[in-house]
């Protein structure tokens, strides 16, 4: 029993001694090693080109490239972080991403840091990347870049130094609006900054503006060809005018050539007219006609009332053309004729004791006719005159007359 206790104590002592020795001899993790070929723009880089490895932007290893059988090679070891030096980072920890650089150009490849293994990673990179610009929408415009390289009205592309920043500017042409960027992280309608860390594509979006054409026409009908609710910049629209009755189209404000409008924005044109002046001619051979209103000229649709006073011996019988209530509605230069008939009058001669002859001897007479009477008294009688008295035995007819 005593011997067993002695053995246990010795074993415990040895374990403690070796445990402390192991702790004292703990070493940093093994580096993560990488090797492989190196090409830039598809060709082997020159000997002496530096290849570096970075973790979180901090460089932990670099090596000069060597040439073997025309191929460029690198081999480097990225140290690990020593856990015995808290607050100081000497390298990677398991799972860190290792970024490689060929000179100043970031390689297309990355690796994962792991303690110990030697991993082949063939490095490639380019000195430039291509930026492609396209346009969409029904509008038009141009895209330019700084530094120069992009200057296109259609789709275009250019190469820029890798990791450089390219500033793109879009300018809409007349009749279009730039509505914004898409691609490469660009949005909005301002400038577009593109970091050329890879080949990238950007789209500039343009829309074609829509404009209205307003025609003011107070006294006529205007038709548009083409007749659309909206037009685009540069569209040509032909206007046709049908003036209202009584009006004459006199031109446009602003002035147009061949009645054509070229759209360059929201547009308003005014059709100008003058009101026609018409005459009313009244033919009246045997009477006096008055007009109300009495004017030298009239306008389309004016209504004029005619009043007739027939000359003595005449009777008004109506109008040619026929009028209603003696009213004329003006629809152009107008002529109306007042029609009359000449009155017929009788001349009765009362002669109890003689024979009277009339010259001319007619059944009826007209106003103003002059008739000469001759008297032959019966035997035993003497003609002593007329009632009413006549001069030179003459009767002037002004109605039915008896002497």
mmCIF file of C-alpha atoms in Angstrom:
data_model
loop_
_atom_site.group_PDB
_atom_site.id
_atom_site.type_symbol
_atom_site.label_atom_id
_atom_site.label_comp_id
_atom_site.label_asym_id
_atom_site.label_seq_id
_atom_site.Cartn_x
_atom_site.Cartn_y
_atom_site.Cartn_z
ATOM 1 C CA UNK A 1 0.000 0.000 0.000
ATOM 2 C CA UNK A 2 2.801 2.351 0.825
ATOM 3 C CA UNK A 3 4.554 1.418 -2.383
ATOM 4 C CA UNK A 4 1.390 2.306 -4.424
ATOM 5 C CA UNK A 5 1.165 5.775 -2.862
ATOM 6 C CA UNK A 6 4.822 6.448 -3.679
ATOM 7 C CA UNK A 7 4.308 5.419 -7.312
ATOM 8 C CA UNK A 8 1.249 7.732 -7.710
ATOM 9 C CA UNK A 9 3.142 10.683 -6.317
ATOM 10 C CA UNK A 10 6.054 10.123 -8.665
ATOM 11 C CA UNK A 11 3.695 9.827 -11.645
ATOM 12 C CA UNK A 12 1.906 13.065 -10.726
ATOM 13 C CA UNK A 13 5.202 14.891 -10.402
ATOM 14 C CA UNK A 14 6.381 13.716 -13.802
ATOM 15 C CA UNK A 15 3.054 14.757 -15.411
ATOM 16 C CA UNK A 16 3.269 18.236 -13.961
ATOM 17 C CA UNK A 17 6.869 18.627 -15.088
ATOM 18 C CA UNK A 18 6.109 17.572 -18.662
ATOM 19 C CA UNK A 19 2.875 19.646 -18.759
ATOM 20 C CA UNK A 20 4.750 22.800 -17.807
ATOM 21 C CA UNK A 21 7.515 21.982 -20.305
ATOM 22 C CA UNK A 22 4.937 21.590 -23.141
ATOM 23 C CA UNK A 23 3.385 24.935 -22.285
ATOM 24 C CA UNK A 24 6.734 26.608 -22.208
ATOM 25 C CA UNK A 25 7.661 25.210 -25.601
ATOM 26 C CA UNK A 26 4.323 26.147 -27.443
ATOM 27 C CA UNK A 27 5.205 27.520 -30.964
ATOM 28 C CA UNK A 28 3.374 29.906 -33.322
ATOM 29 C CA UNK A 29 1.172 28.235 -35.997
ATOM 30 C CA UNK A 30 2.864 27.057 -39.169
ATOM 31 C CA UNK A 31 2.613 29.504 -42.139
ATOM 32 C CA UNK A 32 0.162 29.006 -44.976
ATOM 33 C CA UNK A 33 2.288 28.443 -48.074
ATOM 34 C CA UNK A 34 1.330 29.237 -51.663
ATOM 35 C CA UNK A 35 3.045 28.837 -55.003
ATOM 36 C CA UNK A 36 2.221 28.864 -58.705
ATOM 37 C CA UNK A 37 2.587 30.669 -61.998
ATOM 38 C CA UNK A 38 2.131 34.409 -62.503
ATOM 39 C CA UNK A 39 0.672 36.044 -65.640
ATOM 40 C CA UNK A 40 -0.382 39.609 -66.320
ATOM 41 C CA UNK A 41 -2.588 40.389 -69.306
ATOM 42 C CA UNK A 42 -2.179 36.756 -70.317
ATOM 43 C CA UNK A 43 1.646 36.772 -70.432
ATOM 44 C CA UNK A 44 4.295 35.674 -67.945
ATOM 45 C CA UNK A 45 5.536 38.586 -65.880
ATOM 46 C CA UNK A 46 9.252 39.520 -65.973
ATOM 47 C CA UNK A 47 11.658 38.053 -63.440
ATOM 48 C CA UNK A 48 11.862 40.172 -60.315
ATOM 49 C CA UNK A 49 8.185 41.202 -60.415
ATOM 50 C CA UNK A 50 6.989 41.295 -56.852
ATOM 51 C CA UNK A 51 4.088 39.118 -55.700
ATOM 52 C CA UNK A 52 2.591 39.985 -52.323
ATOM 53 C CA UNK A 53 -0.065 38.521 -50.053
ATOM 54 C CA UNK A 54 -2.445 40.591 -47.953
ATOM 55 C CA UNK A 55 -5.019 39.829 -45.304
ATOM 56 C CA UNK A 56 -7.574 42.537 -44.534
ATOM 57 C CA UNK A 57 -5.472 44.981 -46.530
ATOM 58 C CA UNK A 58 -2.235 44.279 -44.552
ATOM 59 C CA UNK A 59 0.704 42.832 -46.439
ATOM 60 C CA UNK A 60 2.270 39.845 -44.646
ATOM 61 C CA UNK A 61 4.506 38.349 -47.343
ATOM 62 C CA UNK A 62 6.137 39.205 -50.673
ATOM 63 C CA UNK A 63 8.531 37.516 -53.071
ATOM 64 C CA UNK A 64 10.221 38.222 -56.396
ATOM 65 C CA UNK A 65 9.085 36.163 -59.373
ATOM 66 C CA UNK A 66 11.554 33.735 -60.958
ATOM 67 C CA UNK A 67 11.505 32.354 -64.498
ATOM 68 C CA UNK A 68 11.657 28.660 -65.209
ATOM 69 C CA UNK A 69 11.363 27.366 -68.802
ATOM 70 C CA UNK A 70 9.717 30.643 -69.842
ATOM 71 C CA UNK A 71 7.121 30.526 -67.088
ATOM 72 C CA UNK A 72 7.023 32.922 -64.155
ATOM 73 C CA UNK A 73 6.757 31.375 -60.705
ATOM 74 C CA UNK A 74 6.318 32.591 -57.168
ATOM 75 C CA UNK A 75 6.475 30.831 -53.817
ATOM 76 C CA UNK A 76 5.700 32.552 -50.525
ATOM 77 C CA UNK A 77 4.683 31.790 -46.974
ATOM 78 C CA UNK A 78 2.048 33.822 -45.162
ATOM 79 C CA UNK A 79 2.738 33.652 -41.400
ATOM 80 C CA UNK A 80 0.097 32.907 -38.832
ATOM 81 C CA UNK A 81 -0.927 35.028 -35.907
ATOM 82 C CA UNK A 82 0.904 34.034 -32.702
ATOM 83 C CA UNK A 83 -1.692 33.503 -29.989
ATOM 84 C CA UNK A 84 0.988 34.240 -27.355
ATOM 85 C CA UNK A 85 1.120 37.910 -28.437
ATOM 86 C CA UNK A 86 -2.354 39.288 -27.839
ATOM 87 C CA UNK A 87 -2.929 42.738 -29.384
ATOM 88 C CA UNK A 88 -0.335 42.090 -32.083
ATOM 89 C CA UNK A 89 -1.368 40.462 -35.386
ATOM 90 C CA UNK A 90 1.568 38.757 -37.092
ATOM 91 C CA UNK A 91 -0.393 36.995 -39.831
ATOM 92 C CA UNK A 92 -3.431 34.957 -40.591
ATOM 93 C CA UNK A 93 -5.803 32.791 -38.673
ATOM 94 C CA UNK A 94 -7.715 29.859 -40.016
ATOM 95 C CA UNK A 95 -10.387 30.984 -42.493
ATOM 96 C CA UNK A 96 -8.868 34.393 -43.372
ATOM 97 C CA UNK A 97 -9.037 35.377 -47.049
ATOM 98 C CA UNK A 98 -5.627 35.929 -48.607
ATOM 99 C CA UNK A 99 -5.545 38.494 -51.463
ATOM 100 C CA UNK A 100 -2.622 38.393 -53.900
ATOM 101 C CA UNK A 101 -1.094 41.301 -55.795
ATOM 102 C CA UNK A 102 1.107 41.163 -58.891
ATOM 103 C CA UNK A 103 3.055 44.365 -58.500
ATOM 104 C CA UNK A 104 0.285 46.941 -57.926
ATOM 105 C CA UNK A 105 -2.392 44.867 -59.644
ATOM 106 C CA UNK A 106 -4.727 42.763 -57.546
ATOM 107 C CA UNK A 107 -4.808 39.159 -58.721
ATOM 108 C CA UNK A 108 -8.074 37.611 -59.790
ATOM 109 C CA UNK A 109 -7.514 34.746 -57.342
ATOM 110 C CA UNK A 110 -7.739 34.578 -53.561
ATOM 111 C CA UNK A 111 -7.009 31.774 -51.092
ATOM 112 C CA UNK A 112 -7.968 30.742 -47.574
ATOM 113 C CA UNK A 113 -5.304 30.862 -44.863
ATOM 114 C CA UNK A 114 -4.695 27.534 -43.138
ATOM 115 C CA UNK A 115 -1.745 26.613 -40.955
ATOM 116 C CA UNK A 116 0.660 24.240 -42.636
ATOM 117 C CA UNK A 117 -0.378 23.287 -46.193
ATOM 118 C CA UNK A 118 1.470 24.408 -49.328
ATOM 119 C CA UNK A 119 -1.262 25.222 -51.893
ATOM 120 C CA UNK A 120 -0.834 25.913 -55.578
ATOM 121 C CA UNK A 121 -2.584 29.079 -56.699
ATOM 122 C CA UNK A 122 -1.790 30.238 -60.238
ATOM 123 C CA UNK A 123 -2.135 34.018 -60.247
ATOM 124 C CA UNK A 124 -3.578 36.025 -63.126
ATOM 125 C CA UNK A 125 -4.480 39.675 -63.444
ATOM 126 C CA UNK A 126 -4.973 42.409 -65.986
ATOM 127 C CA UNK A 127 -3.682 45.935 -66.177
ATOM 128 C CA UNK A 128 -7.019 47.177 -67.544
ATOM 129 C CA UNK A 129 -10.706 46.373 -67.427
ATOM 130 C CA UNK A 130 -13.343 47.094 -70.023
ATOM 131 C CA UNK A 131 -16.216 49.415 -69.216
ATOM 132 C CA UNK A 132 -19.213 48.926 -71.508
ATOM 133 C CA UNK A 133 -21.957 51.532 -71.781
ATOM 134 C CA UNK A 134 -25.341 50.896 -73.349
ATOM 135 C CA UNK A 135 -28.505 52.935 -73.602
ATOM 136 C CA UNK A 136 -32.142 52.021 -73.194
ATOM 137 C CA UNK A 137 -35.461 53.764 -73.628
ATOM 138 C CA UNK A 138 -37.025 55.572 -76.544
ATOM 139 C CA UNK A 139 -35.070 58.780 -75.894
ATOM 140 C CA UNK A 140 -31.583 59.730 -76.985
ATOM 141 C CA UNK A 141 -28.492 61.191 -75.405
ATOM 142 C CA UNK A 142 -24.725 60.853 -75.028
ATOM 143 C CA UNK A 143 -22.446 59.427 -72.370
ATOM 144 C CA UNK A 144 -18.896 60.698 -71.799
ATOM 145 C CA UNK A 145 -16.216 59.684 -69.335
ATOM 146 C CA UNK A 146 -13.325 61.125 -67.380
ATOM 147 C CA UNK A 147 -10.673 60.018 -68.016
ATOM 148 C CA UNK A 148 -11.517 60.077 -71.709
ATOM 149 C CA UNK A 149 -12.433 56.875 -73.425
ATOM 150 C CA UNK A 150 -16.232 56.766 -73.394
ATOM 151 C CA UNK A 151 -17.863 59.163 -75.820
ATOM 152 C CA UNK A 152 -20.864 57.613 -77.412
ATOM 153 C CA UNK A 153 -24.296 58.341 -78.643
ATOM 154 C CA UNK A 154 -24.944 54.608 -78.979
ATOM 155 C CA UNK A 155 -23.452 51.612 -77.158
ATOM 156 C CA UNK A 156 -19.684 51.790 -76.701
ATOM 157 C CA UNK A 157 -16.875 50.500 -74.535
ATOM 158 C CA UNK A 158 -13.319 51.392 -73.532
ATOM 159 C CA UNK A 159 -10.484 49.969 -71.430
ATOM 160 C CA UNK A 160 -9.396 51.715 -68.256
ATOM 161 C CA UNK A 161 -6.554 51.084 -65.803
ATOM 162 C CA UNK A 162 -7.468 48.439 -63.309
ATOM 163 C CA UNK A 163 -8.849 49.833 -60.034
ATOM 164 C CA UNK A 164 -9.038 53.347 -61.474
ATOM 165 C CA UNK A 165 -12.225 55.356 -60.972
ATOM 166 C CA UNK A 166 -14.146 56.392 -64.092
ATOM 167 C CA UNK A 167 -16.640 59.247 -63.879
ATOM 168 C CA UNK A 168 -19.512 58.951 -66.356
ATOM 169 C CA UNK A 169 -21.737 61.852 -67.383
ATOM 170 C CA UNK A 170 -25.002 61.513 -69.298
ATOM 171 C CA UNK A 171 -26.499 64.336 -71.375
ATOM 172 C CA UNK A 172 -29.958 64.015 -72.931
ATOM 173 C CA UNK A 173 -30.448 65.350 -76.429
ATOM 174 C CA UNK A 174 -33.197 67.804 -77.278
ATOM 175 C CA UNK A 175 -36.546 66.138 -76.881
ATOM 176 C CA UNK A 176 -35.299 63.533 -74.402
ATOM 177 C CA UNK A 177 -34.809 63.230 -70.651
ATOM 178 C CA UNK A 178 -32.114 61.244 -68.878
ATOM 179 C CA UNK A 179 -33.949 59.090 -66.328
ATOM 180 C CA UNK A 180 -31.044 57.434 -64.528
ATOM 181 C CA UNK A 181 -28.314 54.799 -64.423
ATOM 182 C CA UNK A 182 -28.430 51.086 -63.871
ATOM 183 C CA UNK A 183 -25.525 48.711 -63.365
ATOM 184 C CA UNK A 184 -22.126 48.955 -61.637
ATOM 185 C CA UNK A 185 -23.827 50.287 -58.524
ATOM 186 C CA UNK A 186 -24.877 53.554 -60.185
ATOM 187 C CA UNK A 187 -28.322 55.017 -59.568
ATOM 188 C CA UNK A 188 -30.021 58.366 -59.891
ATOM 189 C CA UNK A 189 -29.578 60.994 -62.574
ATOM 190 C CA UNK A 190 -26.315 62.557 -61.445
ATOM 191 C CA UNK A 191 -22.820 61.416 -62.274
ATOM 192 C CA UNK A 192 -21.838 57.754 -62.185
ATOM 193 C CA UNK A 193 -18.539 56.725 -60.512
ATOM 194 C CA UNK A 194 -17.287 53.281 -61.526
ATOM 195 C CA UNK A 195 -14.315 51.613 -59.817
ATOM 196 C CA UNK A 196 -12.633 49.445 -62.428
ATOM 197 C CA UNK A 197 -11.873 46.447 -60.246
ATOM 198 C CA UNK A 198 -13.453 44.204 -62.883
ATOM 199 C CA UNK A 199 -15.028 44.423 -66.316
ATOM 200 C CA UNK A 200 -18.257 46.329 -65.809
ATOM 201 C CA UNK A 201 -21.362 47.362 -67.683
ATOM 202 C CA UNK A 202 -23.447 50.469 -67.164
ATOM 203 C CA UNK A 203 -26.748 51.398 -68.769
ATOM 204 C CA UNK A 204 -27.899 54.976 -69.315
ATOM 205 C CA UNK A 205 -31.670 55.256 -69.561
ATOM 206 C CA UNK A 206 -33.340 57.943 -71.665
ATOM 207 C CA UNK A 207 -36.997 58.614 -72.386
ATOM 208 C CA UNK A 208 -38.418 60.574 -75.280
ATOM 209 C CA UNK A 209 -40.351 63.611 -74.106
ATOM 210 C CA UNK A 210 -44.004 64.006 -75.040
ATOM 211 C CA UNK A 211 -45.303 67.443 -76.005
ATOM 212 C CA UNK A 212 -48.765 68.869 -76.600
ATOM 213 C CA UNK A 213 -49.926 70.921 -79.571
ATOM 214 C CA UNK A 214 -52.732 73.335 -78.683
ATOM 215 C CA UNK A 215 -54.615 75.080 -81.491
ATOM 216 C CA UNK A 216 -56.786 78.097 -80.636
ATOM 217 C CA UNK A 217 -59.425 78.652 -83.293
ATOM 218 C CA UNK A 218 -62.367 80.895 -82.403
ATOM 219 C CA UNK A 219 -64.058 81.018 -85.803
ATOM 220 C CA UNK A 220 -63.167 77.848 -87.627
ATOM 221 C CA UNK A 221 -62.349 74.164 -87.342
ATOM 222 C CA UNK A 222 -58.702 73.046 -87.452
ATOM 223 C CA UNK A 223 -57.638 69.457 -88.120
ATOM 224 C CA UNK A 224 -54.150 68.104 -87.335
ATOM 225 C CA UNK A 225 -52.245 65.562 -89.404
ATOM 226 C CA UNK A 226 -51.197 63.450 -87.631
ATOM 227 C CA UNK A 227 -53.847 63.982 -84.973
ATOM 228 C CA UNK A 228 -52.294 62.788 -81.708
ATOM 229 C CA UNK A 229 -52.669 63.675 -78.051
ATOM 230 C CA UNK A 230 -48.881 63.983 -77.748
ATOM 231 C CA UNK A 231 -45.989 64.587 -80.098
ATOM 232 C CA UNK A 232 -42.232 64.136 -79.954
ATOM 233 C CA UNK A 233 -39.458 66.627 -80.578
ATOM 234 C CA UNK A 234 -39.034 67.293 -84.291
ATOM 235 C CA UNK A 235 -42.448 65.918 -85.315
ATOM 236 C CA UNK A 236 -44.063 67.869 -88.133
ATOM 237 C CA UNK A 237 -47.810 68.463 -87.957
ATOM 238 C CA UNK A 238 -49.839 69.859 -90.851
ATOM 239 C CA UNK A 239 -52.856 72.000 -89.940
ATOM 240 C CA UNK A 240 -55.937 72.355 -92.141
ATOM 241 C CA UNK A 241 -58.480 75.126 -91.549
ATOM 242 C CA UNK A 242 -62.177 75.299 -92.377
ATOM 243 C CA UNK A 243 -63.389 78.796 -91.503
ATOM 244 C CA UNK A 244 -66.862 79.211 -90.059
ATOM 245 C CA UNK A 245 -69.518 80.705 -92.334
ATOM 246 C CA UNK A 246 -69.035 84.459 -92.517
ATOM 247 C CA UNK A 247 -65.344 84.335 -91.589
ATOM 248 C CA UNK A 248 -62.101 84.210 -93.573
ATOM 249 C CA UNK A 249 -58.920 82.551 -92.268
ATOM 250 C CA UNK A 250 -56.052 85.079 -92.384
ATOM 251 C CA UNK A 251 -53.051 83.155 -91.022
ATOM 252 C CA UNK A 252 -51.338 81.850 -87.898
ATOM 253 C CA UNK A 253 -49.740 83.279 -84.774
ATOM 254 C CA UNK A 254 -46.871 82.541 -84.698
ATOM 255 C CA UNK A 255 -46.483 82.500 -88.474
ATOM 256 C CA UNK A 256 -46.295 79.053 -90.076
ATOM 257 C CA UNK A 257 -44.912 77.954 -93.429
ATOM 258 C CA UNK A 258 -47.284 75.795 -95.474
ATOM 259 C CA UNK A 259 -49.489 75.420 -92.371
ATOM 260 C CA UNK A 260 -46.849 73.155 -90.792
ATOM 261 C CA UNK A 261 -45.793 73.094 -87.119
ATOM 262 C CA UNK A 262 -42.452 71.573 -86.101
ATOM 263 C CA UNK A 263 -42.683 70.420 -82.484
ATOM 264 C CA UNK A 264 -39.874 71.621 -80.198
ATOM 265 C CA UNK A 265 -41.777 71.679 -76.913
ATOM 266 C CA UNK A 266 -45.326 72.243 -75.720
ATOM 267 C CA UNK A 267 -46.662 74.378 -78.550
ATOM 268 C CA UNK A 268 -49.636 76.705 -78.979
ATOM 269 C CA UNK A 269 -50.722 78.260 -82.278
ATOM 270 C CA UNK A 270 -53.654 80.556 -82.944
ATOM 271 C CA UNK A 271 -55.725 80.606 -86.112
ATOM 272 C CA UNK A 272 -56.646 84.184 -87.044
ATOM 273 C CA UNK A 273 -59.823 85.181 -88.843
ATOM 274 C CA UNK A 274 -61.591 88.293 -90.126
ATOM 275 C CA UNK A 275 -65.357 88.627 -90.201
ATOM 276 C CA UNK A 276 -66.643 88.972 -93.749
ATOM 277 C CA UNK A 277 -68.524 92.107 -94.801
ATOM 278 C CA UNK A 278 -71.558 91.557 -97.051
ATOM 279 C CA UNK A 279 -73.763 93.965 -99.000
ATOM 280 C CA UNK A 280 -77.534 93.981 -99.163
ATOM 281 C CA UNK A 281 -78.849 95.365 -102.459
ATOM 282 C CA UNK A 282 -82.564 96.120 -102.768
ATOM 283 C CA UNK A 283 -83.990 96.625 -106.256
ATOM 284 C CA UNK A 284 -87.172 98.699 -106.066
ATOM 285 C CA UNK A 285 -88.419 100.328 -109.300
ATOM 286 C CA UNK A 286 -91.724 101.677 -108.054
ATOM 287 C CA UNK A 287 -91.374 102.304 -104.381
ATOM 288 C CA UNK A 288 -89.061 103.271 -101.541
ATOM 289 C CA UNK A 289 -87.522 100.556 -99.320
ATOM 290 C CA UNK A 290 -85.943 101.231 -95.933
ATOM 291 C CA UNK A 291 -83.633 98.780 -94.128
ATOM 292 C CA UNK A 292 -83.443 98.217 -90.384
ATOM 293 C CA UNK A 293 -80.661 98.273 -89.396
ATOM 294 C CA UNK A 294 -79.584 100.491 -92.266
ATOM 295 C CA UNK A 295 -75.886 99.779 -92.904
ATOM 296 C CA UNK A 296 -73.489 99.787 -95.826
ATOM 297 C CA UNK A 297 -72.360 96.253 -94.989
ATOM 298 C CA UNK A 298 -73.580 93.372 -92.837
ATOM 299 C CA UNK A 299 -72.139 90.237 -91.261
ATOM 300 C CA UNK A 300 -73.097 86.642 -91.758
ATOM 301 C CA UNK A 301 -76.325 85.837 -89.934
ATOM 302 C CA UNK A 302 -77.425 89.448 -89.532
ATOM 303 C CA UNK A 303 -81.186 89.910 -89.886
ATOM 304 C CA UNK A 304 -82.449 92.958 -91.772
ATOM 305 C CA UNK A 305 -86.102 94.055 -91.846
ATOM 306 C CA UNK A 306 -87.324 95.775 -95.033
ATOM 307 C CA UNK A 307 -90.167 98.313 -95.122
ATOM 308 C CA UNK A 308 -91.803 99.302 -98.429
ATOM 309 C CA UNK A 309 -93.619 102.473 -99.470
ATOM 310 C CA UNK A 310 -95.022 101.988 -102.970
ATOM 311 C CA UNK A 311 -94.994 104.901 -105.407
ATOM 312 C CA UNK A 312 -98.325 106.544 -106.190
ATOM 313 C CA UNK A 313 -100.245 104.394 -108.647
ATOM 314 C CA UNK A 314 -98.423 101.206 -107.708
ATOM 315 C CA UNK A 315 -99.064 98.384 -105.259
ATOM 316 C CA UNK A 316 -96.253 96.337 -103.609
ATOM 317 C CA UNK A 317 -96.842 92.628 -104.320
ATOM 318 C CA UNK A 318 -93.901 90.863 -102.606
ATOM 319 C CA UNK A 319 -90.212 89.977 -102.814
ATOM 320 C CA UNK A 320 -87.960 88.004 -105.067
ATOM 321 C CA UNK A 321 -86.670 85.799 -103.517
ATOM 322 C CA UNK A 322 -89.608 85.285 -101.169
ATOM 323 C CA UNK A 323 -89.107 86.733 -97.697
ATOM 324 C CA UNK A 324 -90.897 85.927 -94.457
ATOM 325 C CA UNK A 325 -92.129 88.952 -92.552
ATOM 326 C CA UNK A 326 -90.055 91.161 -94.880
ATOM 327 C CA UNK A 327 -86.858 89.875 -93.192
ATOM 328 C CA UNK A 328 -83.542 89.071 -94.899
ATOM 329 C CA UNK A 329 -80.948 86.826 -93.190
ATOM 330 C CA UNK A 330 -77.505 87.665 -94.519
ATOM 331 C CA UNK A 331 -75.430 84.701 -95.749
ATOM 332 C CA UNK A 332 -73.352 86.488 -98.342
ATOM 333 C CA UNK A 333 -73.708 89.415 -100.727
ATOM 334 C CA UNK A 334 -77.477 89.512 -101.106
ATOM 335 C CA UNK A 335 -79.885 91.066 -103.629
ATOM 336 C CA UNK A 336 -83.668 91.212 -103.202
ATOM 337 C CA UNK A 337 -86.217 92.753 -105.563
ATOM 338 C CA UNK A 338 -89.397 94.513 -104.518
ATOM 339 C CA UNK A 339 -92.215 93.640 -106.923
ATOM 340 C CA UNK A 340 -95.066 95.983 -107.810
ATOM 341 C CA UNK A 341 -98.167 96.096 -109.998
ATOM 342 C CA UNK A 342 -99.416 99.311 -111.610
ATOM 343 C CA UNK A 343 -102.879 100.319 -110.417
ATOM 344 C CA UNK A 344 -105.786 100.547 -112.912
ATOM 345 C CA UNK A 345 -108.166 103.526 -112.554
ATOM 346 C CA UNK A 346 -111.480 104.389 -114.200
ATOM 347 C CA UNK A 347 -112.537 107.779 -115.616
ATOM 348 C CA UNK A 348 -116.299 108.310 -115.439
ATOM 349 C CA UNK A 349 -117.781 111.295 -117.293
ATOM 350 C CA UNK A 350 -121.320 112.367 -116.396
ATOM 351 C CA UNK A 351 -122.864 114.325 -119.226
ATOM 352 C CA UNK A 352 -126.671 114.711 -119.189
ATOM 353 C CA UNK A 353 -127.057 116.982 -122.226
ATOM 354 C CA UNK A 354 -124.130 116.297 -124.484
ATOM 355 C CA UNK A 355 -121.660 113.776 -125.757
ATOM 356 C CA UNK A 356 -118.159 113.654 -124.319
ATOM 357 C CA UNK A 357 -115.251 111.894 -125.980
ATOM 358 C CA UNK A 358 -111.996 110.927 -124.182
ATOM 359 C CA UNK A 359 -108.590 111.059 -125.670
ATOM 360 C CA UNK A 360 -107.126 108.577 -125.201
ATOM 361 C CA UNK A 361 -110.326 106.629 -124.898
ATOM 362 C CA UNK A 362 -109.619 103.635 -122.596
ATOM 363 C CA UNK A 363 -111.536 101.537 -120.127
ATOM 364 C CA UNK A 364 -108.878 102.157 -117.485
ATOM 365 C CA UNK A 365 -106.019 104.490 -116.927
ATOM 366 C CA UNK A 366 -102.864 104.623 -114.859
ATOM 367 C CA UNK A 367 -101.806 107.075 -112.250
ATOM 368 C CA UNK A 368 -100.725 110.331 -113.904
ATOM 369 C CA UNK A 369 -102.312 109.634 -117.268
ATOM 370 C CA UNK A 370 -103.712 112.793 -118.865
ATOM 371 C CA UNK A 371 -107.046 112.524 -120.661
ATOM 372 C CA UNK A 372 -108.459 115.317 -122.856
ATOM 373 C CA UNK A 373 -112.255 115.607 -122.926
ATOM 374 C CA UNK A 374 -114.176 117.001 -125.866
ATOM 375 C CA UNK A 375 -117.836 118.017 -125.481
ATOM 376 C CA UNK A 376 -120.631 118.224 -128.095
ATOM 377 C CA UNK A 377 -123.695 119.775 -126.401
ATOM 378 C CA UNK A 378 -127.138 118.478 -127.339
ATOM 379 C CA UNK A 379 -129.338 120.721 -129.419
ATOM 380 C CA UNK A 380 -130.825 123.417 -127.319
ATOM 381 C CA UNK A 381 -128.072 123.169 -124.714
ATOM 382 C CA UNK A 382 -124.847 125.019 -124.139
ATOM 383 C CA UNK A 383 -121.800 123.411 -122.360
ATOM 384 C CA UNK A 384 -120.874 125.600 -119.416
ATOM 385 C CA UNK A 385 -117.865 123.821 -117.848
ATOM 386 C CA UNK A 386 -116.759 120.896 -115.663
ATOM 387 C CA UNK A 387 -117.247 119.859 -112.136
ATOM 388 C CA UNK A 388 -114.677 119.739 -110.752
ATOM 389 C CA UNK A 389 -113.166 122.507 -112.863
ATOM 390 C CA UNK A 390 -110.664 121.376 -115.529
ATOM 391 C CA UNK A 391 -107.965 123.279 -117.259
ATOM 392 C CA UNK A 392 -108.030 123.013 -121.005
ATOM 393 C CA UNK A 393 -110.550 120.159 -120.627
ATOM 394 C CA UNK A 394 -107.773 117.884 -119.295
ATOM 395 C CA UNK A 395 -108.078 115.308 -116.511
ATOM 396 C CA UNK A 396 -104.962 114.006 -114.733
ATOM 397 C CA UNK A 397 -105.659 110.532 -113.335
ATOM 398 C CA UNK A 398 -104.728 110.033 -109.632
ATOM 399 C CA UNK A 399 -107.359 107.460 -108.806
ATOM 400 C CA UNK A 400 -110.845 106.485 -109.941
ATOM 401 C CA UNK A 401 -112.116 109.798 -111.237
ATOM 402 C CA UNK A 402 -115.547 111.218 -112.021
ATOM 403 C CA UNK A 403 -116.165 114.509 -113.816
#
